[in-house]
CSV table of C-alpha atoms in Angstrom, one decimal:
chain,number,residue,atom,x,y,z
A,1,UNK,CA,98.5,72.3,-64.6
A,2,UNK,CA,102.1,70.9,-63.7
A,3,UNK,CA,103.3,74.5,-63.2
A,4,UNK,CA,100.8,75.1,-60.3
A,5,UNK,CA,102.2,72.2,-58.4
A,6,UNK,CA,105.5,71.8,-56.7
A,7,UNK,CA,107.2,68.9,-55.2
A,8,UNK,CA,110.0,68.9,-52.7
A,9,UNK,CA,112.0,65.9,-51.5
A,10,UNK,CA,114.7,65.2,-49.1
A,11,UNK,CA,118.1,66.6,-50.7
A,12,UNK,CA,119.5,63.1,-51.3
A,13,UNK,CA,116.4,62.3,-53.4
A,14,UNK,CA,116.1,65.5,-55.3
A,15,UNK,CA,117.3,64.1,-58.7
A,16,UNK,CA,114.3,61.6,-58.6
A,17,UNK,CA,111.6,64.2,-58.6
A,18,UNK,CA,108.4,62.5,-58.9
A,19,UNK,CA,105.7,63.4,-61.6
A,20,UNK,CA,102.4,64.1,-60.1
A,21,UNK,CA,99.4,63.0,-62.1
A,22,UNK,CA,97.1,65.8,-63.5
A,23,UNK,CA,94.0,66.7,-61.4
A,24,UNK,CA,90.6,67.7,-62.6
A,25,UNK,CA,90.0,69.9,-59.5
A,26,UNK,CA,90.9,73.0,-61.5
A,27,UNK,CA,93.7,75.6,-61.0
A,28,UNK,CA,92.0,77.8,-58.7
A,29,UNK,CA,91.8,75.1,-56.1
A,30,UNK,CA,95.4,74.1,-56.5
A,31,UNK,CA,97.1,77.4,-56.5
A,32,UNK,CA,97.3,77.5,-52.7
A,33,UNK,CA,98.9,74.1,-52.2
A,34,UNK,CA,102.3,72.4,-52.4
A,35,UNK,CA,102.4,68.6,-52.7
A,36,UNK,CA,105.4,67.4,-50.8
A,37,UNK,CA,106.1,63.9,-51.8
A,38,UNK,CA,108.1,61.2,-49.8
A,39,UNK,CA,109.0,57.9,-51.4
A,40,UNK,CA,107.2,54.9,-50.0
A,41,UNK,CA,110.0,52.6,-48.8
A,42,UNK,CA,107.6,50.1,-47.4
A,43,UNK,CA,107.8,46.7,-48.6
A,44,UNK,CA,104.1,46.1,-48.1
A,45,UNK,CA,101.6,46.6,-50.9
A,46,UNK,CA,98.0,47.3,-50.6
A,47,UNK,CA,96.3,45.7,-53.5
A,48,UNK,CA,93.2,44.4,-51.7
A,49,UNK,CA,89.7,46.0,-52.1
A,50,UNK,CA,88.6,48.6,-49.6
A,51,UNK,CA,86.6,46.4,-47.4
A,52,UNK,CA,88.8,43.5,-47.2
A,53,UNK,CA,91.9,45.8,-46.7
A,54,UNK,CA,90.4,47.8,-43.9
A,55,UNK,CA,89.1,44.6,-42.2
A,56,UNK,CA,92.6,43.2,-42.4
A,57,UNK,CA,94.1,46.4,-41.1
A,58,UNK,CA,92.0,46.6,-38.0
A,59,UNK,CA,92.7,42.9,-37.1
A,60,UNK,CA,96.4,43.5,-37.6
A,61,UNK,CA,96.3,46.6,-35.2
A,62,UNK,CA,94.3,44.6,-32.6
A,63,UNK,CA,96.7,41.7,-32.8
A,64,UNK,CA,99.7,44.3,-32.3
A,65,UNK,CA,98.0,45.7,-29.2
A,66,UNK,CA,98.1,42.1,-27.6
A,67,UNK,CA,101.7,41.7,-28.6
A,68,UNK,CA,102.9,45.0,-27.2
A,69,UNK,CA,101.7,44.3,-23.7
A,70,UNK,CA,105.2,45.0,-22.3
A,71,UNK,CA,105.2,48.6,-23.7
A,72,UNK,CA,101.7,49.1,-22.0
A,73,UNK,CA,102.8,47.6,-18.9
A,74,UNK,CA,105.9,49.8,-18.7
A,75,UNK,CA,103.9,52.8,-19.8
A,76,UNK,CA,101.6,52.6,-16.8
A,77,UNK,CA,104.3,52.0,-14.2
A,78,UNK,CA,103.6,55.2,-12.2
A,79,UNK,CA,99.9,54.4,-11.9
A,80,UNK,CA,100.9,50.8,-11.0
A,81,UNK,CA,103.2,52.0,-8.3
A,82,UNK,CA,100.4,54.3,-7.0
A,83,UNK,CA,98.0,51.3,-6.7
A,84,UNK,CA,100.6,48.8,-5.4
A,85,UNK,CA,99.4,49.7,-1.7
A,86,UNK,CA,96.2,47.8,-2.6
A,87,UNK,CA,98.2,44.5,-2.2
A,88,UNK,CA,99.3,45.4,1.1
A,89,UNK,CA,95.9,46.3,2.2
A,90,UNK,CA,94.5,43.1,1.1
A,91,UNK,CA,97.2,40.9,2.1
A,92,UNK,CA,96.0,40.4,5.8
A,93,UNK,CA,92.4,41.4,5.3
A,94,UNK,CA,89.7,39.8,7.5
A,95,UNK,CA,86.0,40.7,7.7
A,96,UNK,CA,86.3,42.8,10.8
A,97,UNK,CA,88.6,45.1,8.8
A,98,UNK,CA,86.4,45.6,5.8
A,99,UNK,CA,85.3,49.2,6.5
A,100,UNK,CA,88.8,50.5,7.2
A,101,UNK,CA,90.4,48.6,4.1
A,102,UNK,CA,87.5,49.9,1.8
A,103,UNK,CA,88.1,53.6,3.1
A,104,UNK,CA,91.7,53.3,2.3
A,105,UNK,CA,91.0,51.6,-1.1
A,106,UNK,CA,88.6,54.5,-1.9
A,107,UNK,CA,91.4,56.9,-1.1
A,108,UNK,CA,94.0,55.2,-3.4
A,109,UNK,CA,91.7,55.1,-6.3
A,110,UNK,CA,90.7,58.8,-5.9
A,111,UNK,CA,94.3,59.7,-5.9
A,112,UNK,CA,94.9,57.9,-9.2
A,113,UNK,CA,92.1,59.9,-10.7
A,114,UNK,CA,89.5,57.2,-11.1
A,115,UNK,CA,87.1,59.9,-9.9
A,116,UNK,CA,84.6,60.1,-7.1
A,117,UNK,CA,81.6,58.7,-9.1
A,118,UNK,CA,83.4,55.6,-10.2
A,119,UNK,CA,85.2,55.1,-7.0
A,120,UNK,CA,82.1,55.0,-4.9
A,121,UNK,CA,80.5,52.7,-7.4
A,122,UNK,CA,83.3,50.3,-7.1
A,123,UNK,CA,83.9,50.5,-3.4
A,124,UNK,CA,80.2,50.1,-2.5
A,125,UNK,CA,79.7,47.2,-5.0
A,126,UNK,CA,82.8,45.4,-3.1
A,127,UNK,CA,81.2,46.2,0.3
A,128,UNK,CA,77.9,44.7,-0.7
A,129,UNK,CA,79.6,41.5,-2.1
A,130,UNK,CA,81.8,41.2,1.1
A,131,UNK,CA,79.1,41.3,3.6
A,132,UNK,CA,76.8,39.3,1.4
A,133,UNK,CA,79.4,36.5,1.6
A,134,UNK,CA,80.3,36.6,-2.2
A,135,UNK,CA,83.9,37.6,-1.5
A,136,UNK,CA,85.8,35.9,1.3
A,137,UNK,CA,89.5,36.7,0.7
A,138,UNK,CA,91.9,39.5,-0.2
A,139,UNK,CA,92.6,37.9,-3.5
A,140,UNK,CA,88.9,37.7,-4.3
A,141,UNK,CA,88.6,41.4,-3.5
A,142,UNK,CA,91.3,42.2,-6.0
A,143,UNK,CA,89.8,40.1,-8.7
A,144,UNK,CA,86.5,41.8,-8.1
A,145,UNK,CA,88.0,45.1,-8.2
A,146,UNK,CA,89.7,44.2,-11.6
A,147,UNK,CA,86.4,43.0,-13.0
A,148,UNK,CA,84.5,46.0,-12.1
A,149,UNK,CA,87.0,48.2,-13.9
A,150,UNK,CA,87.1,46.0,-16.9
A,151,UNK,CA,83.2,45.9,-17.0
A,152,UNK,CA,83.1,49.7,-16.8
A,153,UNK,CA,85.5,50.0,-19.8
A,154,UNK,CA,83.7,47.4,-22.0
A,155,UNK,CA,80.0,48.1,-21.1
A,156,UNK,CA,80.2,51.8,-22.1
A,157,UNK,CA,82.5,51.6,-25.2
A,158,UNK,CA,83.2,48.1,-26.3
A,159,UNK,CA,84.7,48.7,-29.7
A,160,UNK,CA,88.1,50.2,-29.5
A,161,UNK,CA,89.4,49.3,-32.9
A,162,UNK,CA,89.5,52.0,-35.7
A,163,UNK,CA,86.4,52.2,-37.9
A,164,UNK,CA,87.8,52.8,-41.4
A,165,UNK,CA,84.6,52.1,-43.2
A,166,UNK,CA,84.7,50.5,-46.8
A,167,UNK,CA,85.4,53.4,-49.1
A,168,UNK,CA,88.9,54.6,-50.0
A,169,UNK,CA,90.2,56.8,-48.8
A,170,UNK,CA,89.3,56.5,-45.3
A,171,UNK,CA,89.5,59.9,-43.6
A,172,UNK,CA,90.7,60.4,-39.9
A,173,UNK,CA,90.5,63.9,-38.3
A,174,UNK,CA,92.7,64.5,-35.2
A,175,UNK,CA,91.4,67.2,-32.9
A,176,UNK,CA,92.4,68.6,-29.4
A,177,UNK,CA,93.5,71.6,-27.5
A,178,UNK,CA,97.1,73.1,-27.8
A,179,UNK,CA,100.0,71.2,-26.2
A,180,UNK,CA,98.1,67.9,-25.9
A,181,UNK,CA,100.5,66.1,-28.4
A,182,UNK,CA,98.0,66.2,-31.3
A,183,UNK,CA,100.4,66.5,-34.1
A,184,UNK,CA,103.0,64.0,-32.6
A,185,UNK,CA,100.1,61.6,-32.1
A,186,UNK,CA,99.0,61.9,-35.8
A,187,UNK,CA,102.8,61.2,-36.8
A,188,UNK,CA,103.0,58.1,-34.6
A,189,UNK,CA,99.6,56.9,-35.9
A,190,UNK,CA,100.7,57.4,-39.4
A,191,UNK,CA,103.9,55.4,-38.6
A,192,UNK,CA,101.8,52.5,-37.2
A,193,UNK,CA,99.3,52.4,-40.1
A,194,UNK,CA,102.1,52.6,-42.7
A,195,UNK,CA,104.0,49.7,-41.1
A,196,UNK,CA,100.8,47.5,-41.6
A,197,UNK,CA,100.7,48.3,-45.3
A,198,UNK,CA,98.5,51.3,-45.6
A,199,UNK,CA,99.1,54.0,-48.1
A,200,UNK,CA,98.9,57.3,-46.1
A,201,UNK,CA,98.4,60.8,-46.8
A,202,UNK,CA,98.9,63.5,-44.3
A,203,UNK,CA,97.0,66.7,-44.4
A,204,UNK,CA,98.6,69.8,-42.6
A,205,UNK,CA,95.4,71.3,-41.5
A,206,UNK,CA,96.8,73.2,-38.6
A,207,UNK,CA,97.1,76.4,-40.4
A,208,UNK,CA,97.3,78.5,-37.3
A,209,UNK,CA,100.4,77.3,-35.5
A,210,UNK,CA,103.4,78.6,-37.6
A,211,UNK,CA,105.6,75.3,-36.8
A,212,UNK,CA,102.8,72.8,-37.3
A,213,UNK,CA,103.3,72.2,-41.0
A,214,UNK,CA,107.2,71.9,-40.3
A,215,UNK,CA,106.6,69.5,-37.7
A,216,UNK,CA,104.2,67.3,-39.9
A,217,UNK,CA,106.6,67.5,-42.7
A,218,UNK,CA,109.2,66.0,-40.5
A,219,UNK,CA,106.8,63.2,-39.6
A,220,UNK,CA,106.2,62.7,-43.2
A,221,UNK,CA,109.9,62.2,-44.1
A,222,UNK,CA,110.3,60.0,-41.1
A,223,UNK,CA,107.4,57.7,-41.9
A,224,UNK,CA,107.8,57.7,-45.7
A,225,UNK,CA,104.3,59.2,-46.2
A,226,UNK,CA,103.2,61.9,-48.6
A,227,UNK,CA,101.8,65.3,-47.3
A,228,UNK,CA,99.6,68.2,-48.6
A,229,UNK,CA,100.2,71.6,-46.9
A,230,UNK,CA,99.1,75.1,-47.5
A,231,UNK,CA,101.4,77.2,-49.5
A,232,UNK,CA,100.1,80.4,-48.6
A,233,UNK,CA,99.7,81.9,-44.9
A,234,UNK,CA,96.3,82.1,-43.5
A,235,UNK,CA,95.0,79.4,-45.7
A,236,UNK,CA,91.6,77.9,-44.4
A,237,UNK,CA,92.0,74.5,-42.9
A,238,UNK,CA,88.8,73.3,-44.6
A,239,UNK,CA,90.6,74.0,-47.9
A,240,UNK,CA,93.8,72.2,-47.0
A,241,UNK,CA,91.7,69.1,-46.0
A,242,UNK,CA,89.5,69.3,-49.0
A,243,UNK,CA,92.4,69.3,-51.2
A,244,UNK,CA,94.2,66.5,-49.5
A,245,UNK,CA,91.0,64.2,-49.4
A,246,UNK,CA,90.5,64.9,-53.2
A,247,UNK,CA,94.0,63.9,-54.0
A,248,UNK,CA,93.6,60.9,-51.8
A,249,UNK,CA,90.7,59.8,-53.6
A,250,UNK,CA,92.1,60.5,-57.2
A,251,UNK,CA,95.5,58.7,-56.4
A,252,UNK,CA,94.3,55.7,-54.4
A,253,UNK,CA,95.5,56.3,-50.9
A,254,UNK,CA,94.0,54.1,-48.3
A,255,UNK,CA,93.9,56.7,-45.5
A,256,UNK,CA,94.1,60.4,-45.1
A,257,UNK,CA,95.2,61.7,-41.7
A,258,UNK,CA,94.0,65.2,-41.2
A,259,UNK,CA,95.8,67.5,-38.7
A,260,UNK,CA,93.8,70.4,-37.2
A,261,UNK,CA,94.7,73.6,-35.3
A,262,UNK,CA,94.8,73.2,-31.6
A,263,UNK,CA,92.0,75.2,-29.9
A,264,UNK,CA,90.5,75.7,-26.5
A,265,UNK,CA,87.2,74.0,-25.9
A,266,UNK,CA,85.9,77.5,-25.0
A,267,UNK,CA,86.7,79.2,-28.3
A,268,UNK,CA,83.5,78.9,-30.1
A,269,UNK,CA,84.6,80.5,-33.5
A,270,UNK,CA,87.6,78.0,-33.7
A,271,UNK,CA,85.3,75.1,-32.7
A,272,UNK,CA,83.1,76.0,-35.6
A,273,UNK,CA,85.9,75.8,-38.0
A,274,UNK,CA,86.2,72.1,-37.1
A,275,UNK,CA,82.4,71.7,-38.1
A,276,UNK,CA,83.4,73.3,-41.6
A,277,UNK,CA,86.4,70.9,-41.9
A,278,UNK,CA,83.9,67.9,-41.1
A,279,UNK,CA,81.3,69.1,-43.7
A,280,UNK,CA,83.9,69.6,-46.5
A,281,UNK,CA,85.4,66.2,-46.5
A,282,UNK,CA,82.0,64.6,-46.2
A,283,UNK,CA,81.2,66.2,-49.6
A,284,UNK,CA,84.0,64.3,-51.0
A,285,UNK,CA,83.9,61.0,-49.6
A,286,UNK,CA,80.4,59.6,-48.5
A,287,UNK,CA,80.6,58.7,-44.9
A,288,UNK,CA,83.8,60.7,-44.1
A,289,UNK,CA,85.3,61.6,-41.7
A,290,UNK,CA,85.4,58.0,-40.5
A,291,UNK,CA,87.0,58.8,-37.3
A,292,UNK,CA,87.3,62.1,-35.3
A,293,UNK,CA,89.8,61.3,-32.7
A,294,UNK,CA,90.4,63.6,-29.7
A,295,UNK,CA,93.8,63.9,-28.3
A,296,UNK,CA,93.7,64.4,-24.3
A,297,UNK,CA,96.8,65.1,-22.2
A,298,UNK,CA,96.8,62.2,-19.5
A,299,UNK,CA,98.7,64.4,-17.0
A,300,UNK,CA,95.6,66.6,-16.7
A,301,UNK,CA,93.6,63.7,-15.2
A,302,UNK,CA,89.9,64.5,-14.6
A,303,UNK,CA,90.4,68.1,-16.0
A,304,UNK,CA,90.3,66.7,-19.4
A,305,UNK,CA,86.6,65.9,-19.1
A,306,UNK,CA,85.3,69.3,-19.8
A,307,UNK,CA,87.4,69.4,-22.9
A,308,UNK,CA,86.1,66.1,-24.1
A,309,UNK,CA,82.5,67.0,-23.4
A,310,UNK,CA,82.7,70.2,-25.6
A,311,UNK,CA,84.5,68.7,-28.6
A,312,UNK,CA,82.1,65.9,-28.5
A,313,UNK,CA,79.0,68.2,-28.6
A,314,UNK,CA,80.5,70.4,-31.4
A,315,UNK,CA,81.9,67.7,-33.8
A,316,UNK,CA,80.9,64.4,-32.5
A,317,UNK,CA,84.1,62.7,-31.3
A,318,UNK,CA,84.3,58.9,-32.3
A,319,UNK,CA,87.5,58.0,-30.1
A,320,UNK,CA,90.0,59.2,-27.9
A,321,UNK,CA,93.9,59.2,-27.8
A,322,UNK,CA,95.2,59.7,-24.3
A,323,UNK,CA,98.8,61.0,-24.3
A,324,UNK,CA,101.8,61.2,-21.8
A,325,UNK,CA,100.3,58.6,-19.4
A,326,UNK,CA,103.7,57.2,-19.0
A,327,UNK,CA,104.6,60.5,-17.1
A,328,UNK,CA,101.5,60.4,-14.9
A,329,UNK,CA,100.2,58.3,-11.9
A,330,UNK,CA,96.7,59.3,-13.1
A,331,UNK,CA,96.0,56.4,-15.3
A,332,UNK,CA,92.5,56.1,-13.5
A,333,UNK,CA,91.3,58.9,-15.8
A,334,UNK,CA,91.1,56.3,-18.7
A,335,UNK,CA,88.3,54.7,-16.9
A,336,UNK,CA,86.6,58.1,-15.9
A,337,UNK,CA,86.6,59.4,-19.4
A,338,UNK,CA,85.0,56.3,-20.8
A,339,UNK,CA,82.4,56.1,-18.1
A,340,UNK,CA,81.4,59.6,-18.3
A,341,UNK,CA,81.3,60.1,-22.0
A,342,UNK,CA,80.8,56.6,-23.5
A,343,UNK,CA,83.5,57.3,-26.1
A,344,UNK,CA,86.1,54.6,-26.5
A,345,UNK,CA,89.7,55.0,-26.0
A,346,UNK,CA,91.5,53.9,-29.1
A,347,UNK,CA,95.0,54.7,-28.5
A,348,UNK,CA,97.3,55.6,-25.5
A,349,UNK,CA,100.6,57.2,-25.6
A,350,UNK,CA,103.0,55.3,-23.2
A,351,UNK,CA,106.4,56.8,-24.1
A,352,UNK,CA,108.3,59.3,-26.4
A,353,UNK,CA,109.3,56.7,-29.0
A,354,UNK,CA,107.8,56.4,-32.4
A,355,UNK,CA,106.3,53.1,-31.6
A,356,UNK,CA,104.9,54.2,-28.3
A,357,UNK,CA,101.4,55.0,-29.4
A,358,UNK,CA,99.6,51.8,-28.4
A,359,UNK,CA,96.1,50.5,-29.6
A,360,UNK,CA,94.0,50.4,-26.4
A,361,UNK,CA,93.0,47.0,-25.1
A,362,UNK,CA,90.8,47.2,-22.0
A,363,UNK,CA,91.9,43.7,-20.3
A,364,UNK,CA,95.7,44.5,-20.9
A,365,UNK,CA,95.1,48.0,-19.4
A,366,UNK,CA,93.6,46.4,-16.3
A,367,UNK,CA,96.2,44.0,-16.0
A,368,UNK,CA,99.0,46.8,-16.5
A,369,UNK,CA,97.7,48.8,-13.4
A,370,UNK,CA,96.7,46.0,-11.3
A,371,UNK,CA,99.3,43.0,-11.9
């Protein structure tokens, strides 16, 4: 059995080649795979039971989101600059200027990609409260605006933390179109989870793009995670994910992070491949995949909505990762996608650094774009 497996380590660790435990899955399943092992240099140990560990991990991520407010604030600087004109509009507001001010406010929100549906809903609600005497100053208008946006985010999709279940391993599939930052987001998520003490296994399920496995191997080495990749070309993604989840279950990994091939939401044959991946992991671990996270490019603004709808219809998306928001003034799309689809945003990419994938916190987001 050992002859069917090969382990590759960074050159400076090649003399300490690890011994992999035997598998009961059979040589025919193992033949197409190479296990690439990275030493776990983390000082954390995961000795708690499944339920307790995942609960603790979720709490740590939530606390981390609150402590990283500065990163979030910095990441939305372009959107915030775009919306800064609102303060000028409201500074000398008086009742006779209401219609003019609200028309300009509507334009500012549309430019920031809040979308016509949400924008009209917000502006008309403000108009009603102003003429009804509930709002009497510019500062009160801004407070009501922020509350409206926060309510939109929290009423449709209140739970933004990862749902990891209570069985190990928890399985997270990462899906999306080409060029959205899918593999990079997976690597950053692995880094964040590893830092909180989780034992992570990466699955290189993007068997279509030639450089995808190499890119994920770099992330594995960078984060100290282990990885399962296909040894042969044109291996099925479902086979790679199946083998990874089996290994994760046999060797006590906490979380298996599964990369998948980028695909256009209009390519139905490739979309069906995701269904096969979902089915195969569910046969190995009951309730898996625990999360199917769709990566969306924040620079595309409202154009991301058709993608999100199609992926959700095919595989049932449980959460969103919005990337590249630091390079865009279209942060309003965060509100639009939640309102339209009712799917929670779980992480936002606000920079190019390894720590710049931030757990999403609705209140901090609103404060970041409307200081």
